[in-house]
Coordinates of C-alpha atoms in Angstrom, one line a residue:
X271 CA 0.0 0.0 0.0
X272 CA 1.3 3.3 -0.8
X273 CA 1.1 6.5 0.5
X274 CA -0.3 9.2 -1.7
X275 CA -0.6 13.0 -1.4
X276 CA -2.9 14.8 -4.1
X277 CA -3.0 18.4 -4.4
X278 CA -5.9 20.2 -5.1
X279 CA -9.7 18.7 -5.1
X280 CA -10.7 19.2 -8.8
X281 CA -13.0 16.5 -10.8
X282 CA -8.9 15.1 -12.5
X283 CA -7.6 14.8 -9.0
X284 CA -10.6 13.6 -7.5
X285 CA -11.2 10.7 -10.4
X286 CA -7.3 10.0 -9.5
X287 CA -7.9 9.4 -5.9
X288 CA -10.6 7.4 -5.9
X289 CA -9.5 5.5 -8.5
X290 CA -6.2 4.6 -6.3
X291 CA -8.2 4.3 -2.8
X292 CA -9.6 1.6 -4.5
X293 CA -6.1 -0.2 -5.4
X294 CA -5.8 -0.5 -1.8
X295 CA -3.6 3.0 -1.5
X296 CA -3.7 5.4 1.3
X297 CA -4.6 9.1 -0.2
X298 CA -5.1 12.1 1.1
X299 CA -6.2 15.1 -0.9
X300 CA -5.1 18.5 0.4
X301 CA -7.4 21.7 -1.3
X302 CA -6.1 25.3 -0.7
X303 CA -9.7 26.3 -0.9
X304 CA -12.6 25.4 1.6
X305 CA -14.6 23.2 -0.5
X306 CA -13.6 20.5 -3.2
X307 CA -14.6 20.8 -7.0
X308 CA -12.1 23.2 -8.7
X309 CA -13.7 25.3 -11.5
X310 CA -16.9 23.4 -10.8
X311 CA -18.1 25.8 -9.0
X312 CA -21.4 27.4 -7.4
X313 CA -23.1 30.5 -6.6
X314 CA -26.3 30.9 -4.2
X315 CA -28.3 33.7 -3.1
X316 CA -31.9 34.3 -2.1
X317 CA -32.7 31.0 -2.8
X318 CA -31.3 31.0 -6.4
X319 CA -28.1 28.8 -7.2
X320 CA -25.9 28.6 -10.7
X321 CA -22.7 26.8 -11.8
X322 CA -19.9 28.7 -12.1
X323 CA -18.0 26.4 -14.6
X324 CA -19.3 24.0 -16.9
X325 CA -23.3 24.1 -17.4
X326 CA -23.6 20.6 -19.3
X327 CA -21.8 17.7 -19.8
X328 CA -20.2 15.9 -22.6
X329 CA -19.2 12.1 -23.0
X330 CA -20.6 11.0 -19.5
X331 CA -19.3 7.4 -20.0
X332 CA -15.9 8.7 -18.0
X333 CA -17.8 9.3 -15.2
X334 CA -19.9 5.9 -16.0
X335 CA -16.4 4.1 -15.8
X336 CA -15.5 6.0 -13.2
X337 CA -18.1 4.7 -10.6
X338 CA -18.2 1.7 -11.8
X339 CA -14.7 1.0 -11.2
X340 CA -15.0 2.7 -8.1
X341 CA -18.0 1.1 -6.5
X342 CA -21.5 -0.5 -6.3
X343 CA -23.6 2.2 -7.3
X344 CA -23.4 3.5 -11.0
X345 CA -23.6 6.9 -11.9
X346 CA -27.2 7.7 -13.0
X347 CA -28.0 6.0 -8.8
X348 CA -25.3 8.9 -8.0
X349 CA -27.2 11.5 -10.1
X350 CA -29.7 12.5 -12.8
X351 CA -28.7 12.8 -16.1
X352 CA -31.0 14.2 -19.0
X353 CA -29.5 14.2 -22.5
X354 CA -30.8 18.3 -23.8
X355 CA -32.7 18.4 -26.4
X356 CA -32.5 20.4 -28.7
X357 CA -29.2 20.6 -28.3
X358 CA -28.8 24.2 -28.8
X359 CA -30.8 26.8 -30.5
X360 CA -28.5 29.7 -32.5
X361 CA -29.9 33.2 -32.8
X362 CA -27.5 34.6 -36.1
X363 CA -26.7 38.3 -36.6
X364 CA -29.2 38.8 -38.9
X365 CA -31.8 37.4 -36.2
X366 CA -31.8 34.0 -38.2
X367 CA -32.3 31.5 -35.5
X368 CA -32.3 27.7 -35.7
X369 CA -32.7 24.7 -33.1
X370 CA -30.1 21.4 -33.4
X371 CA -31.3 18.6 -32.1
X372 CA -29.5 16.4 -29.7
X373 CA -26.7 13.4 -31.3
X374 CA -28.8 13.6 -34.6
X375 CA -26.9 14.1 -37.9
X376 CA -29.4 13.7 -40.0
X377 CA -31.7 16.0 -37.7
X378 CA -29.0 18.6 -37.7
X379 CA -28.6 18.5 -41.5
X380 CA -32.6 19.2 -42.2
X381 CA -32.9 21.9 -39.2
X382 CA -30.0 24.0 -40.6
X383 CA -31.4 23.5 -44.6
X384 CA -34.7 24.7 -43.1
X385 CA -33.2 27.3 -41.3
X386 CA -30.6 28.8 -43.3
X387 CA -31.6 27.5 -47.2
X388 CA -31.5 24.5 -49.0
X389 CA -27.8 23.1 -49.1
X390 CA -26.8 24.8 -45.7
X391 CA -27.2 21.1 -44.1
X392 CA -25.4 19.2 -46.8
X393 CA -22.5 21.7 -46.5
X394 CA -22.1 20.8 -42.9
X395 CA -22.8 17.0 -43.1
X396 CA -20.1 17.1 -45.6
X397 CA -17.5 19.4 -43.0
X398 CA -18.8 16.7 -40.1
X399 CA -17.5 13.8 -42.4
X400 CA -14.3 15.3 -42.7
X401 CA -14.0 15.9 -38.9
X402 CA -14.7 12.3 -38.4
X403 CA -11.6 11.3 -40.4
X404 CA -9.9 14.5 -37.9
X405 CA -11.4 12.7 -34.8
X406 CA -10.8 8.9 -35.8
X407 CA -6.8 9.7 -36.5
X408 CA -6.4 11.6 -32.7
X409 CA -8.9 9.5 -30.4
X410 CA -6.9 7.2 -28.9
X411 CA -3.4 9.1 -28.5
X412 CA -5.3 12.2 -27.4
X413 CA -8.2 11.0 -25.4
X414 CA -7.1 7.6 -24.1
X415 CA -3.8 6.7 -24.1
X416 CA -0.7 8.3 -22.3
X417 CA 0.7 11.5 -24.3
X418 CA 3.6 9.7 -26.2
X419 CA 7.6 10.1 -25.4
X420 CA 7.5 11.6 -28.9
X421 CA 4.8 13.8 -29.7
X422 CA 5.8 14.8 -32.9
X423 CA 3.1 13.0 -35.2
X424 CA 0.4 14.6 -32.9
X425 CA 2.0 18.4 -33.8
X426 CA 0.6 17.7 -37.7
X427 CA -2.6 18.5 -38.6
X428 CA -5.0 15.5 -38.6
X429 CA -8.1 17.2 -40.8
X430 CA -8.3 16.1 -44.0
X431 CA -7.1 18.7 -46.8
X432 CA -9.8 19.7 -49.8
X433 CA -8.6 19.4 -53.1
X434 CA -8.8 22.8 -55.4
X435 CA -8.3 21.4 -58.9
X436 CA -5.8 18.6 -59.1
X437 CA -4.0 19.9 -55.8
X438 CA -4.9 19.4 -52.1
X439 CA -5.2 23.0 -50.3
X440 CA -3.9 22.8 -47.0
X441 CA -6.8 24.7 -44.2
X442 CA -4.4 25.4 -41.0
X443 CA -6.9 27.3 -39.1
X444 CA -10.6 26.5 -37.9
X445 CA -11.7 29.8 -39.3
X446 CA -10.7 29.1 -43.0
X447 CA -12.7 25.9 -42.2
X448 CA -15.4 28.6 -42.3
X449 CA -14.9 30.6 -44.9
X450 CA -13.6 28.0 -47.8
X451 CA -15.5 24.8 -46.9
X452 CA -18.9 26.4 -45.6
X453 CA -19.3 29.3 -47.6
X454 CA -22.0 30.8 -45.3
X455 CA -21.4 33.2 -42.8
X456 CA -24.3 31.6 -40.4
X457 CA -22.7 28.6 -40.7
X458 CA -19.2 29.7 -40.2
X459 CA -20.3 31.5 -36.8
X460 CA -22.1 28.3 -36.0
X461 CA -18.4 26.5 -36.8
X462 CA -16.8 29.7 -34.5
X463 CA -19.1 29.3 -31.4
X464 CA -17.6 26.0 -31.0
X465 CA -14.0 26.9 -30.6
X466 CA -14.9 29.6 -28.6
X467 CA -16.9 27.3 -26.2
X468 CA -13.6 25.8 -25.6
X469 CA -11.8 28.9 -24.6
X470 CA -10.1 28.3 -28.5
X471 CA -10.1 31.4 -31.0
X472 CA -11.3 30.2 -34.2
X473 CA -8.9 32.6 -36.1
X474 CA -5.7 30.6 -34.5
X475 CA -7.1 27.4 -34.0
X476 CA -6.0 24.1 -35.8
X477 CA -8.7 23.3 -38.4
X478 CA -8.6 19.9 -35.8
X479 CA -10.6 22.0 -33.3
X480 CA -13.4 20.5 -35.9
X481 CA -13.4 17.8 -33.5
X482 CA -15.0 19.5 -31.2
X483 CA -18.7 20.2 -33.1
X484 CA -18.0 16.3 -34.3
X485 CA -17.9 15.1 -30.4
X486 CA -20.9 17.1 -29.3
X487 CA -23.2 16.5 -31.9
X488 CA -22.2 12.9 -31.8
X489 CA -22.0 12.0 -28.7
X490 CA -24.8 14.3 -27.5
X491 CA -24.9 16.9 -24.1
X492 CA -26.4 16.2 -20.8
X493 CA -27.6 18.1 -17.8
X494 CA -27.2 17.3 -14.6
X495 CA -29.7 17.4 -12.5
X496 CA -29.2 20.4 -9.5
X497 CA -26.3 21.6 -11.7
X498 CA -22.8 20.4 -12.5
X499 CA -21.8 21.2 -8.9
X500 CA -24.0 18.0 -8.4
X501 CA -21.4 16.1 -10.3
X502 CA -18.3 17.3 -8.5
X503 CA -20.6 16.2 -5.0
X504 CA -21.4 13.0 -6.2
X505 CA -17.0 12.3 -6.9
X506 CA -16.7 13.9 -3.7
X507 CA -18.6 11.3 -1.7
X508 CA -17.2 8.5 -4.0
X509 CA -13.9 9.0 -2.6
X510 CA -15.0 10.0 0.8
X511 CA -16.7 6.0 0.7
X512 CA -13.5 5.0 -0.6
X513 CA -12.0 6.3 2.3
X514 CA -9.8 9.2 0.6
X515 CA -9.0 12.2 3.3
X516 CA -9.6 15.8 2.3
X517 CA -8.0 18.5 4.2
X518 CA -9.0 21.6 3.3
X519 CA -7.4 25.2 4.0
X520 CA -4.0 23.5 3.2
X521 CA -1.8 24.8 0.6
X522 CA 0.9 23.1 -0.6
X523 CA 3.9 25.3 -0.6
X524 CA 6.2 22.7 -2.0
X525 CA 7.1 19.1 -3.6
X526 CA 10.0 17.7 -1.3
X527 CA 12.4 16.0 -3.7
X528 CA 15.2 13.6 -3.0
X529 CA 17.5 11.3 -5.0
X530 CA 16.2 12.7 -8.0
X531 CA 12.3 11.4 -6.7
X532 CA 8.9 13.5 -5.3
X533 CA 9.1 12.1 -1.6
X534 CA 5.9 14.4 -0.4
X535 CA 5.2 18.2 0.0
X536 CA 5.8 20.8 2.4
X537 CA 2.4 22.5 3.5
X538 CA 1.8 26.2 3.5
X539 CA 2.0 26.2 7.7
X540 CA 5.2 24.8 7.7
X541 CA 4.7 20.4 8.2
X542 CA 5.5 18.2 5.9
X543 CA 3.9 14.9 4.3
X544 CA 5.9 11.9 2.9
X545 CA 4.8 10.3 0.2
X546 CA 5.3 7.6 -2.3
X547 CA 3.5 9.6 -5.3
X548 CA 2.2 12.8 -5.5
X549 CA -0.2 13.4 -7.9
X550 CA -0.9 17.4 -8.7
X551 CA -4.4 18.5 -9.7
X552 CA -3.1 22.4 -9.4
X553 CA -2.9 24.2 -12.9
X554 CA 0.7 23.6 -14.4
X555 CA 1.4 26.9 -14.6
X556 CA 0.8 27.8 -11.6
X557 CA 3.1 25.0 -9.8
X558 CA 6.3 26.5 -11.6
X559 CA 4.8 30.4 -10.9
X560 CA 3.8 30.2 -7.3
X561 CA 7.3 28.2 -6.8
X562 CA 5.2 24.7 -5.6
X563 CA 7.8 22.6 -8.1
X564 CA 11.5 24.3 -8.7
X565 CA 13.7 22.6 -11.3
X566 CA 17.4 23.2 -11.5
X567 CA 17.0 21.7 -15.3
X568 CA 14.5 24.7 -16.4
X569 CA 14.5 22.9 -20.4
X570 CA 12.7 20.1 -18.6
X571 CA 9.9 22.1 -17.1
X572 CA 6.7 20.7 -18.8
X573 CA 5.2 22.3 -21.7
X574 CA 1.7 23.4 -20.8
X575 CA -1.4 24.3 -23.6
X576 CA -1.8 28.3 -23.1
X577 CA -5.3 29.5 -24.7
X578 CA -4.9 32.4 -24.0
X579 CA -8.7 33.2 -23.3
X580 CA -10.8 32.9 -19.9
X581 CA -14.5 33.0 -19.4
X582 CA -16.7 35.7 -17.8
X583 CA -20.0 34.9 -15.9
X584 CA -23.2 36.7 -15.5
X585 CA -25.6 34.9 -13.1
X586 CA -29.4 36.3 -13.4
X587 CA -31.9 36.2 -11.0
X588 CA -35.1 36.7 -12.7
X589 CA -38.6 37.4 -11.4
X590 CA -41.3 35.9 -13.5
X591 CA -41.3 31.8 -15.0
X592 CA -39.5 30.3 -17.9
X593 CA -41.8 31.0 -21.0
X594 CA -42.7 28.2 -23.1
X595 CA -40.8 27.2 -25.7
X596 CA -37.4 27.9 -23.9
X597 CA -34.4 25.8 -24.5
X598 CA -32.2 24.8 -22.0
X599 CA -28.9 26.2 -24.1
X600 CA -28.7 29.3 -26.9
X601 CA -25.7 30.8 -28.5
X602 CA -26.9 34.8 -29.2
X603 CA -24.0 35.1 -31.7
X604 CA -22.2 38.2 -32.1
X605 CA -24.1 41.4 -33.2
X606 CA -23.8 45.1 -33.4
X607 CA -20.5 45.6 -31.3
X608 CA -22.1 42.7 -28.5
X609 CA -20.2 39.8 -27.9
X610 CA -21.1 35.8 -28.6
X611 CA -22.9 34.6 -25.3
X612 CA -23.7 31.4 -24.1
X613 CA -27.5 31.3 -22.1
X614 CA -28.5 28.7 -20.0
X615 CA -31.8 28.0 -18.2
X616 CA -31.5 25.3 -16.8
X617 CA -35.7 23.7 -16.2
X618 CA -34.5 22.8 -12.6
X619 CA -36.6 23.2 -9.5
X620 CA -33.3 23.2 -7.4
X621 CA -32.1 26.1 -9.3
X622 CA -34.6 28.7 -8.2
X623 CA -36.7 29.3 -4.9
X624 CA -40.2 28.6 -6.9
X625 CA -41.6 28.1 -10.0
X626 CA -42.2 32.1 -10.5
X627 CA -38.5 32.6 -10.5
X628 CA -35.5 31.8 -13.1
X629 CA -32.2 31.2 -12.9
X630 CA -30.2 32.2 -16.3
X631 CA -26.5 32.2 -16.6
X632 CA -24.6 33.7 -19.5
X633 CA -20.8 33.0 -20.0
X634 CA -18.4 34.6 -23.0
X635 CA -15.2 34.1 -24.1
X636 CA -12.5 36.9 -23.3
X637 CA -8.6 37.4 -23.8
X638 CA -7.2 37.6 -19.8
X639 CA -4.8 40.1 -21.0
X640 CA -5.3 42.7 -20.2
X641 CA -7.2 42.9 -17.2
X642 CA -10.1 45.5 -17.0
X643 CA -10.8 47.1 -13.5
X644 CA -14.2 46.3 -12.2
X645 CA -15.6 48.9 -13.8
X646 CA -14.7 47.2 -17.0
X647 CA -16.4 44.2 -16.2
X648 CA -19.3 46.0 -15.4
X649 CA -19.9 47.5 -18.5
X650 CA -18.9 43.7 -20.2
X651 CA -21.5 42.6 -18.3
X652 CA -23.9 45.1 -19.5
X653 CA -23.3 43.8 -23.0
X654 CA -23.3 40.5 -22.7
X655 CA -26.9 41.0 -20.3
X656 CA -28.0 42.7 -24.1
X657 CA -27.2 40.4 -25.7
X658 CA -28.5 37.7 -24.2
X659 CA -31.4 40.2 -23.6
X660 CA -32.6 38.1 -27.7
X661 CA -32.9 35.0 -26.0
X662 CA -34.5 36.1 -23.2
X663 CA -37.6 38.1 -23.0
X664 CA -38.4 41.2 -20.9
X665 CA -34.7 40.2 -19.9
X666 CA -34.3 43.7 -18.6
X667 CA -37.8 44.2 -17.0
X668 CA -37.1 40.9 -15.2
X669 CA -34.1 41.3 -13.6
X670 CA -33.9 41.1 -9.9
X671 CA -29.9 41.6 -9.3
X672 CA -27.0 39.6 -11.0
X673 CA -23.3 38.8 -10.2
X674 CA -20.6 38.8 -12.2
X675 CA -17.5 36.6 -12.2
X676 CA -14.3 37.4 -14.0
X677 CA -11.2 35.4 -15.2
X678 CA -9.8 37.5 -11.7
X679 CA -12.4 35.3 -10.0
X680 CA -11.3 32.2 -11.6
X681 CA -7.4 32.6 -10.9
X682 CA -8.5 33.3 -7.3
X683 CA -10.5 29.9 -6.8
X684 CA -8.5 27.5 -8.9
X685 CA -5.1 29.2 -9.7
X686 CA -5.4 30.1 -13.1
X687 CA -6.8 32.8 -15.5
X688 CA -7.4 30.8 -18.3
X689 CA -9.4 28.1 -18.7
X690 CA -7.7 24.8 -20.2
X691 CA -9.1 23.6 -24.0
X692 CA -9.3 19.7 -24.7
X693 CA -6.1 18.7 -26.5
X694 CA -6.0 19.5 -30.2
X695 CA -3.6 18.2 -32.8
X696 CA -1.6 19.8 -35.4
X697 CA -0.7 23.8 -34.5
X698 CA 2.7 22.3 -34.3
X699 CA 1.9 21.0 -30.8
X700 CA 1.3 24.1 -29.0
X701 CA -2.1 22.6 -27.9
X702 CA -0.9 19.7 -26.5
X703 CA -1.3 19.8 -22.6
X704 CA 1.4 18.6 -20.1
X705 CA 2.0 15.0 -19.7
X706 CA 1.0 13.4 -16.7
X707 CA 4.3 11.9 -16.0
X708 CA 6.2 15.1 -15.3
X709 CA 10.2 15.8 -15.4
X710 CA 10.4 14.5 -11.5
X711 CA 9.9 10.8 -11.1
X712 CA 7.3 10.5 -8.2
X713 CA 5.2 13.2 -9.3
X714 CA 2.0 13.0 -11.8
X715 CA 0.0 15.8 -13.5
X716 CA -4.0 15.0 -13.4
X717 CA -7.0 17.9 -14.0
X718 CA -7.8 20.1 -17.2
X719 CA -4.0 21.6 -17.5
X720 CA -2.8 18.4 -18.2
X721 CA -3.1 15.2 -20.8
X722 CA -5.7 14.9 -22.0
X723 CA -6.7 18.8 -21.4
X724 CA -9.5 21.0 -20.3
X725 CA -13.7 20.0 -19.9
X726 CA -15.0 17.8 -17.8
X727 CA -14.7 14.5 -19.5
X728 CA -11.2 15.1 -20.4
X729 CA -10.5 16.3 -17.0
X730 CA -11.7 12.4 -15.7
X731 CA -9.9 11.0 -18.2
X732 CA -6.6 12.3 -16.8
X733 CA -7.3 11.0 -13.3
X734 CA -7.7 7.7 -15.1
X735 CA -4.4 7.7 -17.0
X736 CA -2.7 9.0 -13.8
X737 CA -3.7 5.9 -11.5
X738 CA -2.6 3.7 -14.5
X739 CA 0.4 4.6 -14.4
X740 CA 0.9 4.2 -10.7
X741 CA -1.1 0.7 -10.3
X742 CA 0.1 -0.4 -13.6
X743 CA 3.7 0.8 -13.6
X744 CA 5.5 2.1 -16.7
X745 CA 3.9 -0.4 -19.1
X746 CA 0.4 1.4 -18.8
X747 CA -0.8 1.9 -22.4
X748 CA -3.9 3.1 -21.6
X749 CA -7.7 2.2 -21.6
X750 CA -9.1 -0.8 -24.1

């Protein structure tokens, strides 16, 4: 049995530990914070509540693996999942507005001819096809198996190149995805809203960030019922049942080294913690900023995916009831000098203190640098309230009070500024996360800032490929 020290209480670090508890180690998470989660997160006032991070949830059979592996109860006994449908409705700039179903290509294909002309479907069941091939070529190495020694064939781009004549035309970002394969500017906003979903700007994303409309609309989205912060609960007690011990208020300060191995870590009140393996669920970054890991060899320190972008968050307390005919999730693309906005209203009882009352959240995609002061984000906020002001009726007459979170807010609760994108191929590597074995033997990278990347899922896989490697040993391959 070995002992194990985890830093940090995110969903990766989280899915590590329980994972291990349940190999017959000894872990103990310690959490800087008071409460467990990372950028799952929740706000609650005057008997309204909203998620803070992710509103819906892609891919659920991680978290299906996950508590199965981890115990007798699967995870739809843990929580309620509801697959949201449609999927998403679009409002356009020129007040176009369309509803796509839920995992339904051939749905998909006749809402968007309906919508936007005859042909406008075809168009993008032909890109789709091509981010299939994208998709099949990158599954495995970036989703399931341990980031190779080598990453070099993962730095070329995986998505298929058009021809133009008798020659193949290179695309090398998602936004010429857009414009040349497309050809609508609807559809290519549609394309955009994607990338930016993931904290990715379309204009310097690999055309392989087409993976990421391929997985949703595949795969399909869920809600969890009472919120994502639901989720992070249910992993919480998991490991708690597992026997995993949290302590929280207790920053790690430092990982102890010797002989060239991570031994344990020093604790922000001065007492230390041996270890056999410490596994770090603290943004990458952040370890080598806030002086947690030092390296003598700085060409080893890990490369780590840098978006560049963080999210702001506008939570809205309404008076008055969800109208009928409301979706769960719209994207008011960008119009007259107002951002692209995500709304969600959530149909959830938990979520508001009766049924004449709404809880909305609206999130958007911003560069964290440079900061604005808070008057700044005031006046964000006021645009992005507009703007989601078309999805939302009387959205203005409604409103009892709001709160707004920055990327400020988001550095201060899990470390970090930006928020970490799924690993993408090709864009020479640059979006290729750290590995989860880092530089130091002994020490293991798990959460969104490292293999295989930011979002919920991909944040479970990594606590999955982390307690391979310490169960299994160096001949972990990864899942089958």
């Amino acid at each position: 049995m070995a002992r194990i020290v985890v830093i940090g209480a995110g969903l990766g670090a989280m899915a590590a530990a329980a994972r291990l508890a349940v190999a017959g180690h000894r872990v103990t998470v310690y959490e800087r914070g008071t409460t467990y989660g990372g950028a799952v997160g929740r706000f609650a006032r005057d008997g309204f509540a909203f998620d803070t991070g992710p509103g819906l949830l892609h891919l659920p059979a991680v978290y299906r693996d996950l508590f199965v592996k981890t115990g007798k109860e699967p995870l739809e006994e843990c929580v309620t999942l509801t697959q949201v449908d449609p999927a998403s409705r679009h409002v356009f700039a020129d007040d176009t507005r369309v509803d796509l179903p839920n995992a339904s290509r051939a749905g998909t294909v006749a809402a968007l001819d309906a919508a936007l002309g005859a042909g406008a479907g075809e168009r993008w069941g032909d890109f789709l096809v091509r981010a299939r091939e994208a998709w099949d070529r990158t599954r495995r190495p970036l989703l399931e198996e341990p980031l190779p020694a080598d990453p070099a064939p993962l730095a070329r781009e995986p998505y298929p190149a058009l021809k133009a004549g008798l020659l193949r035309r290179p695309t090398t970002t998602l936004a010429q995805v857009g414009a040349r394969e497309l050809r609508d500017p609807r559809l290519a906003a549609l394309l955009d809203a994607y990338a930016w979903s993931y904290g990715f700007d379309p204009a310097t994303a690999p055309a392989s960030a087409a993976v990421l409309p391929y997985m949703e609309q595949t795969f399909g989205s869920w809600y969890v019922g009472g919120g994502l912060r639901a989720l992070a609960d249910a992993v919480y007690e998991r490991c708690r049942k597992r026997r995993v011990e949290f302590v929280f208020d207790s920053p790690v300060e430092d990982v102890l080294e010797k002989d060239g191995r991570a031994v344990g870590v020093r604790l922000a009140g001065g007492g230390t913690v041996e270890a056999d393996h410490v596994v770090s669920g603290a943004p990458v970054p952040a370890l080598y900023r806030d002086h947690v890991v030092e390296w003598s060899r700085g060409d080893e320190i890990p490369h780590h995916q840098a978006t560049g972008t963080g999210r702001v968050t506008v939570c809205l307390a309404l008076r008055g009831p969800r109208e009928a005919g409301a979706v769960h999730r719209t994207v008011v693309h960008a119009a007259g000098g107002l951002p692209t906005v995500t709304v969600l209203r959530p149909d959830d009882p938990a979520l508001r203190p009766d049924a004449d009352h709404e809880s909305v959240t609206v999130t958007a995609t911003v560069p964290t640098s440079p900061e604005r002061d808070a008057a700044g984000w005031e006046a964000f906020a006021d645009r992005m309230a507009e703007a989601a002001g078309r999805a939302v009726p009387e959205l203005r007459e409604r409103l009892l009070w709001r709160h707004v979170r920055t990327p400020g807010d988001v550095r201060w609760d899990t470390g970090a500024a930006e928020v970490p994108g799924p690993a993408l191929a090709g864009a020479g590597g640059r979006l290729l996360p750290a590995g989860n074995r880092s530089p130091l033997p002994g020490l293991w990278f798990a959460g969104g800032w490292s293999h295989p990347g930011g979002g919920l899922a991909h944040a479970g896989m990594s606590g999955a490929l982390v307690a391979g490697f310490i169960v299994e040993g160096a001949d972990f391959r990864g899942s089958q």
